[in-house]
Short mmCIF file of C-alpha atoms in Angstrom, two decimals:
data_model
loop_
_atom_site.label_atom_id
_atom_site.label_comp_id
_atom_site.label_asym_id
_atom_site.label_seq_id
_atom_site.Cartn_x
_atom_site.Cartn_y
_atom_site.Cartn_z
CA MET A 1 0.00 0.00 0.00
CA ALA A 2 1.39 3.37 -0.95
CA LEU A 3 -0.67 6.30 0.23
CA SER A 4 1.38 8.90 -1.53
CA GLY A 5 3.86 7.50 -3.99
CA SER A 6 7.50 6.57 -3.79
CA THR A 7 8.83 7.42 -0.37
CA MET A 8 12.43 8.60 -0.07
CA GLN A 9 13.11 7.88 -3.74
CA LEU A 10 15.53 9.66 -6.01
CA THR A 11 13.71 11.45 -8.84
CA ARG A 12 14.15 10.20 -12.40
CA ALA A 13 15.68 13.60 -13.26
CA ALA A 14 18.46 13.19 -10.71
CA ASP A 15 19.05 9.57 -11.74
CA TYR A 16 19.48 10.64 -15.38
CA GLY A 17 21.70 13.50 -14.21
CA VAL A 18 24.08 11.09 -12.51
CA ARG A 19 24.03 8.75 -15.53
CA VAL A 20 24.81 11.49 -18.04
CA MET A 21 27.57 12.97 -15.85
CA ILE A 22 29.30 9.58 -15.55
CA HIS A 23 28.97 9.02 -19.29
CA LEU A 24 30.40 12.46 -20.20
CA ALA A 25 33.28 11.84 -17.79
CA THR A 26 34.21 8.63 -19.64
CA LEU A 27 34.78 10.56 -22.90
CA PRO A 28 38.28 11.79 -23.83
CA GLU A 29 39.00 15.26 -22.47
CA ARG A 30 37.44 18.12 -24.47
CA GLU A 31 35.32 15.71 -26.50
CA ARG A 32 31.74 16.87 -26.99
CA ALA A 33 28.64 14.74 -27.26
CA LEU A 34 25.31 15.58 -28.88
CA LEU A 35 21.96 15.22 -27.11
CA PRO A 36 20.79 12.16 -29.12
CA SER A 37 23.93 10.21 -28.30
CA LEU A 38 23.61 11.14 -24.61
CA ALA A 39 19.96 10.06 -24.61
CA GLU A 40 20.99 6.73 -26.09
CA ALA A 41 23.87 6.24 -23.64
CA THR A 42 21.71 6.98 -20.60
CA GLY A 43 18.37 5.53 -21.71
CA ALA A 44 16.73 8.86 -20.88
CA PRO A 45 13.92 10.46 -22.92
CA LEU A 46 15.49 13.16 -25.10
CA SER A 47 13.43 16.21 -24.08
CA PHE A 48 13.61 15.31 -20.39
CA LEU A 49 17.37 14.81 -20.59
CA SER A 50 17.68 18.20 -22.27
CA LYS A 51 16.27 19.88 -19.12
CA VAL A 52 18.58 17.86 -16.89
CA LEU A 53 21.56 18.93 -19.01
CA GLN A 54 20.50 22.59 -18.69
CA ALA A 55 20.55 22.24 -14.90
CA LEU A 56 24.03 20.67 -15.02
CA CYS A 57 25.22 23.53 -17.27
CA ARG A 58 23.83 26.10 -14.82
CA ALA A 59 25.69 24.34 -11.99
CA GLY A 60 28.93 24.77 -13.95
CA PHE A 61 29.55 21.01 -14.16
CA ILE A 62 29.32 20.79 -17.96
CA THR A 63 29.24 23.25 -20.83
CA SER A 64 27.39 23.26 -24.15
CA ARG A 65 28.28 24.71 -27.53
CA ARG A 66 26.11 25.21 -30.53
CA GLY A 67 26.97 24.70 -34.18
CA GLN A 68 29.50 22.46 -35.86
CA ALA A 69 31.63 20.56 -33.35
CA GLY A 70 29.00 21.60 -30.79
CA GLY A 71 27.59 19.50 -28.00
CA PHE A 72 27.97 18.91 -24.28
CA GLU A 73 31.38 18.72 -22.66
CA MET A 74 32.48 17.74 -19.16
CA LEU A 75 34.30 20.39 -17.11
CA SER A 76 36.84 19.76 -14.36
CA THR A 77 34.40 20.95 -11.66
CA GLY A 78 31.95 18.35 -12.94
CA ARG A 79 34.53 15.60 -12.88
CA ALA A 80 35.33 16.44 -9.25
CA ALA A 81 31.64 16.67 -8.25
CA SER A 82 30.18 14.18 -5.78
CA ILE A 83 26.97 12.28 -6.47
CA ARG A 84 25.28 14.47 -3.89
CA MET A 85 26.35 17.63 -5.75
CA VAL A 86 24.91 16.27 -9.00
CA ILE A 87 21.60 15.30 -7.38
CA GLU A 88 21.32 18.73 -5.76
CA ALA A 89 22.19 20.54 -9.00
CA VAL A 90 19.21 18.83 -10.62
CA ASP A 91 16.72 18.69 -7.73
CA GLY A 92 17.80 21.16 -5.07
CA PRO A 93 18.91 20.25 -1.55
CA ILE A 94 18.31 16.70 -0.33
CA ARG A 95 16.04 16.79 2.75
CA LEU A 96 14.95 13.43 4.09
CA ASN A 97 12.04 15.13 5.80
CA LEU A 98 10.55 18.64 5.77
CA CYS A 99 11.94 19.23 9.27
CA MET A 100 15.47 18.96 7.84
CA ILE A 101 15.02 22.34 6.16
CA PRO A 102 16.79 24.85 8.43
CA GLY A 103 14.61 27.34 10.27
CA THR A 104 10.93 27.08 11.07
CA SER A 105 10.01 24.33 8.61
CA CYS A 106 8.39 22.34 11.45
CA ASN A 107 7.29 23.77 14.77
CA ARG A 108 7.67 20.38 16.50
CA LYS A 109 11.45 20.22 15.90
CA ARG A 110 12.54 20.92 19.46
CA ILE A 111 10.19 18.46 21.14
CA CYS A 112 9.87 15.76 18.45
CA PRO A 113 11.75 12.54 19.31
CA ALA A 114 11.73 11.49 15.62
CA HIS A 115 13.63 14.60 14.48
CA PRO A 116 17.08 13.31 15.56
CA VAL A 117 16.34 10.01 13.78
CA TRP A 118 15.67 11.82 10.48
CA ALA A 119 18.83 13.86 11.00
CA LYS A 120 20.96 10.75 11.63
CA ALA A 121 19.45 8.84 8.69
CA GLN A 122 20.05 11.81 6.36
CA GLU A 123 23.61 12.18 7.55
CA ALA A 124 24.36 8.47 7.04
CA MET A 125 23.01 8.62 3.51
CA LEU A 126 24.75 11.88 2.62
CA ASN A 127 28.08 10.52 3.86
CA VAL A 128 27.89 7.89 1.11
CA LEU A 129 26.70 10.36 -1.57
CA ASN A 130 29.37 12.91 -0.59
CA THR A 131 32.17 10.38 -0.95
CA ALA A 132 31.50 8.98 -4.43
CA THR A 133 32.71 11.29 -7.21
CA ILE A 134 31.87 11.38 -10.90
CA ALA A 135 35.55 10.91 -11.83
CA GLU A 136 35.80 7.78 -9.72
CA LEU A 137 32.61 6.25 -11.12
CA ALA A 138 33.70 7.07 -14.68
CA VAL A 139 36.86 5.03 -14.10
CA GLU A 140 34.70 2.12 -12.98
CA ALA A 141 32.43 2.56 -16.02
CA LYS A 142 35.46 2.28 -18.28
CA ASN A 143 36.83 -0.74 -16.40
CA PRO A 144 33.77 -2.73 -15.37
CA LYS A 145 34.35 -5.49 -12.83
CA GLN A 146 33.85 -8.95 -14.32
CA MET B 1 16.00 24.42 -9.19
CA ALA B 2 13.89 21.32 -8.73
CA LEU B 3 12.99 19.58 -11.99
CA SER B 4 10.70 17.08 -10.38
CA GLY B 5 9.86 17.81 -6.78
CA SER B 6 11.32 16.75 -3.49
CA THR B 7 14.11 14.26 -4.06
CA MET B 8 14.56 11.45 -1.56
CA GLN B 9 11.99 12.92 0.81
CA LEU B 10 9.74 11.09 3.21
CA THR B 11 6.08 11.46 2.25
CA ARG B 12 3.78 13.44 4.55
CA ALA B 13 1.76 10.25 5.05
CA ALA B 14 4.75 8.36 6.47
CA ASP B 15 5.76 11.36 8.60
CA TYR B 16 2.26 11.50 10.14
CA GLY B 17 2.37 7.71 10.57
CA VAL B 18 5.52 7.95 12.67
CA ARG B 19 4.09 10.88 14.67
CA VAL B 20 0.83 9.11 15.48
CA MET B 21 2.57 5.84 16.40
CA ILE B 22 4.87 7.64 18.84
CA HIS B 23 1.91 9.51 20.34
CA LEU B 24 -0.19 6.34 20.78
CA ALA B 25 2.79 4.63 22.42
CA THR B 26 3.00 7.40 25.04
CA LEU B 27 -0.56 6.65 26.26
CA PRO B 28 -1.14 4.27 29.18
CA GLU B 29 -1.51 0.65 28.08
CA ARG B 30 -4.95 -0.24 26.64
CA GLU B 31 -5.98 3.42 26.51
CA ARG B 32 -7.77 4.37 23.30
CA ALA B 33 -7.65 7.70 21.50
CA LEU B 34 -10.18 9.17 19.10
CA LEU B 35 -9.29 10.51 15.67
CA PRO B 36 -9.76 14.22 16.52
CA SER B 37 -7.40 14.01 19.49
CA LEU B 38 -4.81 12.17 17.35
CA ALA B 39 -5.11 14.82 14.63
CA GLU B 40 -4.52 17.51 17.23
CA ALA B 41 -1.55 15.70 18.79
CA THR B 42 0.17 15.12 15.44
CA GLY B 43 -0.83 18.29 13.58
CA ALA B 44 -2.12 16.13 10.73
CA PRO B 45 -5.26 16.86 8.69
CA LEU B 46 -8.06 14.64 10.04
CA SER B 47 -9.14 12.85 6.85
CA PHE B 48 -5.54 12.26 5.74
CA LEU B 49 -4.61 10.89 9.17
CA SER B 50 -7.62 8.56 9.01
CA LYS B 51 -6.10 6.85 5.93
CA VAL B 52 -2.72 6.62 7.62
CA LEU B 53 -4.34 5.00 10.68
CA GLN B 54 -6.10 2.46 8.43
CA ALA B 55 -2.73 1.46 6.99
CA LEU B 56 -1.27 1.08 10.49
CA CYS B 57 -4.27 -1.08 11.49
CA ARG B 58 -3.78 -3.30 8.43
CA ALA B 59 -0.12 -3.70 9.39
CA GLY B 60 -1.22 -4.96 12.80
CA PHE B 61 0.55 -2.16 14.68
CA ILE B 62 -2.59 -0.62 16.15
CA THR B 63 -6.22 -1.61 16.47
CA SER B 64 -9.44 0.39 16.31
CA ARG B 65 -12.80 -0.08 17.99
CA ARG B 66 -16.09 1.56 17.26
CA GLY B 67 -18.73 2.74 19.69
CA GLN B 68 -18.46 3.92 23.27
CA ALA B 69 -14.94 3.55 24.64
CA GLY B 70 -13.85 3.14 21.00
CA GLY B 71 -10.83 4.63 19.34
CA PHE B 72 -7.32 3.67 18.29
CA GLU B 73 -5.07 1.61 20.56
CA MET B 74 -1.41 0.70 20.35
CA LEU B 75 -0.55 -3.00 20.12
CA SER B 76 2.64 -4.64 21.33
CA THR B 77 3.80 -5.32 17.73
CA GLY B 78 3.42 -1.58 17.06
CA ARG B 79 5.39 -0.65 20.14
CA ALA B 80 8.22 -2.92 19.00
CA ALA B 81 8.13 -1.66 15.40
CA SER B 82 11.08 0.24 13.97
CA ILE B 83 10.71 3.56 12.18
CA ARG B 84 11.43 1.74 8.94
CA MET B 85 8.56 -0.70 9.57
CA VAL B 86 6.16 2.19 10.16
CA ILE B 87 7.23 4.03 7.01
CA GLU B 88 6.88 0.86 4.95
CA ALA B 89 3.46 0.05 6.44
CA VAL B 90 2.26 3.43 5.17
CA ASP B 91 4.20 3.78 1.92
CA GLY B 92 5.49 0.37 0.89
CA PRO B 93 9.14 -0.62 0.64
CA ILE B 94 11.77 2.13 0.81
CA ARG B 95 13.81 2.14 -2.41
CA LEU B 96 16.30 4.94 -2.78
CA ASN B 97 16.27 4.41 -6.52
CA LEU B 98 14.21 2.32 -8.94
CA CYS B 99 17.17 0.00 -9.43
CA MET B 100 16.93 -1.02 -5.76
CA ILE B 101 13.75 -2.97 -6.55
CA PRO B 102 14.83 -6.61 -6.84
CA GLY B 103 14.70 -8.18 -10.30
CA THR B 104 14.65 -6.46 -13.66
CA SER B 105 13.70 -2.97 -12.48
CA CYS B 106 16.69 -1.51 -14.38
CA ASN B 107 18.55 -3.24 -17.18
CA ARG B 108 21.74 -1.28 -16.45
CA LYS B 109 22.16 -2.78 -12.96
CA ARG B 110 25.07 -5.08 -13.74
CA ILE B 111 27.15 -2.50 -15.61
CA CYS B 112 26.13 0.74 -13.87
CA PRO B 113 28.86 2.14 -11.58
CA ALA B 114 26.25 4.22 -9.68
CA HIS B 115 24.20 1.18 -8.65
CA PRO B 116 26.54 0.17 -5.76
CA VAL B 117 26.47 3.79 -4.53
CA TRP B 118 22.65 3.76 -4.31
CA ALA B 119 22.83 0.40 -2.55
CA LYS B 120 25.34 1.68 0.01
CA ALA B 121 23.44 4.93 0.61
CA GLN B 122 20.17 3.04 1.11
CA GLU B 123 21.82 0.58 3.50
CA ALA B 124 23.36 3.40 5.57
CA MET B 125 19.99 5.13 5.86
CA LEU B 126 18.05 1.95 6.63
CA ASN B 127 20.52 1.00 9.37
CA VAL B 128 19.42 4.13 11.23
CA LEU B 129 15.70 3.62 10.53
CA ASN B 130 15.90 -0.08 11.53
CA THR B 131 17.46 0.75 14.87
CA ALA B 132 15.05 3.36 16.25
CA THR B 133 11.85 1.83 17.66
CA ILE B 134 8.51 3.39 18.48
CA ALA B 135 8.78 2.29 22.14
CA GLU B 136 12.15 4.00 22.50
CA LEU B 137 10.98 7.25 20.91
CA ALA B 138 7.83 7.25 23.06
CA VAL B 139 10.03 7.15 26.17
CA GLU B 140 11.89 10.19 24.83
CA ALA B 141 8.60 11.94 24.05
CA LYS B 142 7.53 11.45 27.67
CA ASN B 143 10.88 12.59 29.04
CA PRO B 144 12.04 15.37 26.71
CA LYS B 145 15.66 16.44 27.07
CA GLN B 146 15.98 19.97 28.38
#
C-alpha cells in the first residue's frame, strides 16, 4: 500500500543527471557529445534529458556549444563533483524530511523525538553520496568489474 | 532548481504515521484515543490521518474499535516496530532508486557504476531507521531532554 507514492526515492531527473555525468566523464578530455547520443547512452527520454543537461550547465559542471563541433562537454568541476552535488544541481537540496530544512520548517522540531532520527538517517546517507565522485565512477564505467 | 519535486523525501503520510505511532505509544496501556485528538496531537489533517491510521491497522501495529470507549489503541507489535517498519506500512518498501527494486527494475544494474552507490546509501539510511523503535521514541517523548 502506498498512500502517496514513492517514499524517499531519487527522482528520475536526478538519476538521469548522474548517468549522463558519468557518461560524459568517460569521454576523452574536451570531447563533446550531442543530445541524441547522450539520450541513447543513458536511456533517458530526449526532451527530459535536455532539461537535466541545462541544470548541469547552470551548476557549472558541464558546458554546451552550438553549431559544428558543438555538444555537451564535461568540465573539471563536474569531474570532481560528488553524487550528492549532481543530485542537488538537478533537484535542489536533499532533505529526508521537511523538518530537515533549516529554520521554522516544522514547529515540533525541538520536542519531536523522531527529528534526531531523520537527522541521523540523512547524515548516514549523505556521507555515502558525498564520498562517491563522478571521476571515480567514470573510471569504474570504463573498467567494469567482471 | 527542482525539476521534479522533493528528491529522496519522506512522504507526509509516512511522517504522520511515525508521529501518530509515537503519540499512541505514550498513552497508558490499553488506553484508546479518538481521531480528533490524534489529529490535534500530530498536527495532521483529520481525513488524511484517518487513511494513515487504516494502513497502520492493516499492518497490525494498532487496532481500532467503534462505539463507546472506542478509538485507536497501540498493540505490542506496534510498540516494538522500527521507524522503517512504520514508514513501509504506510508507503510500501523504501527504495532509494528504482534499481533497488529486486529483479529487472533496471537493465543497467550489472554494468552501472552508480548502482553500488545507491545500494550503500540506502543501506546506511536503513541502518538508522531499523534501529530506532517506536517504544524507544515514546520514552523520549515522555521525558524530553531539556
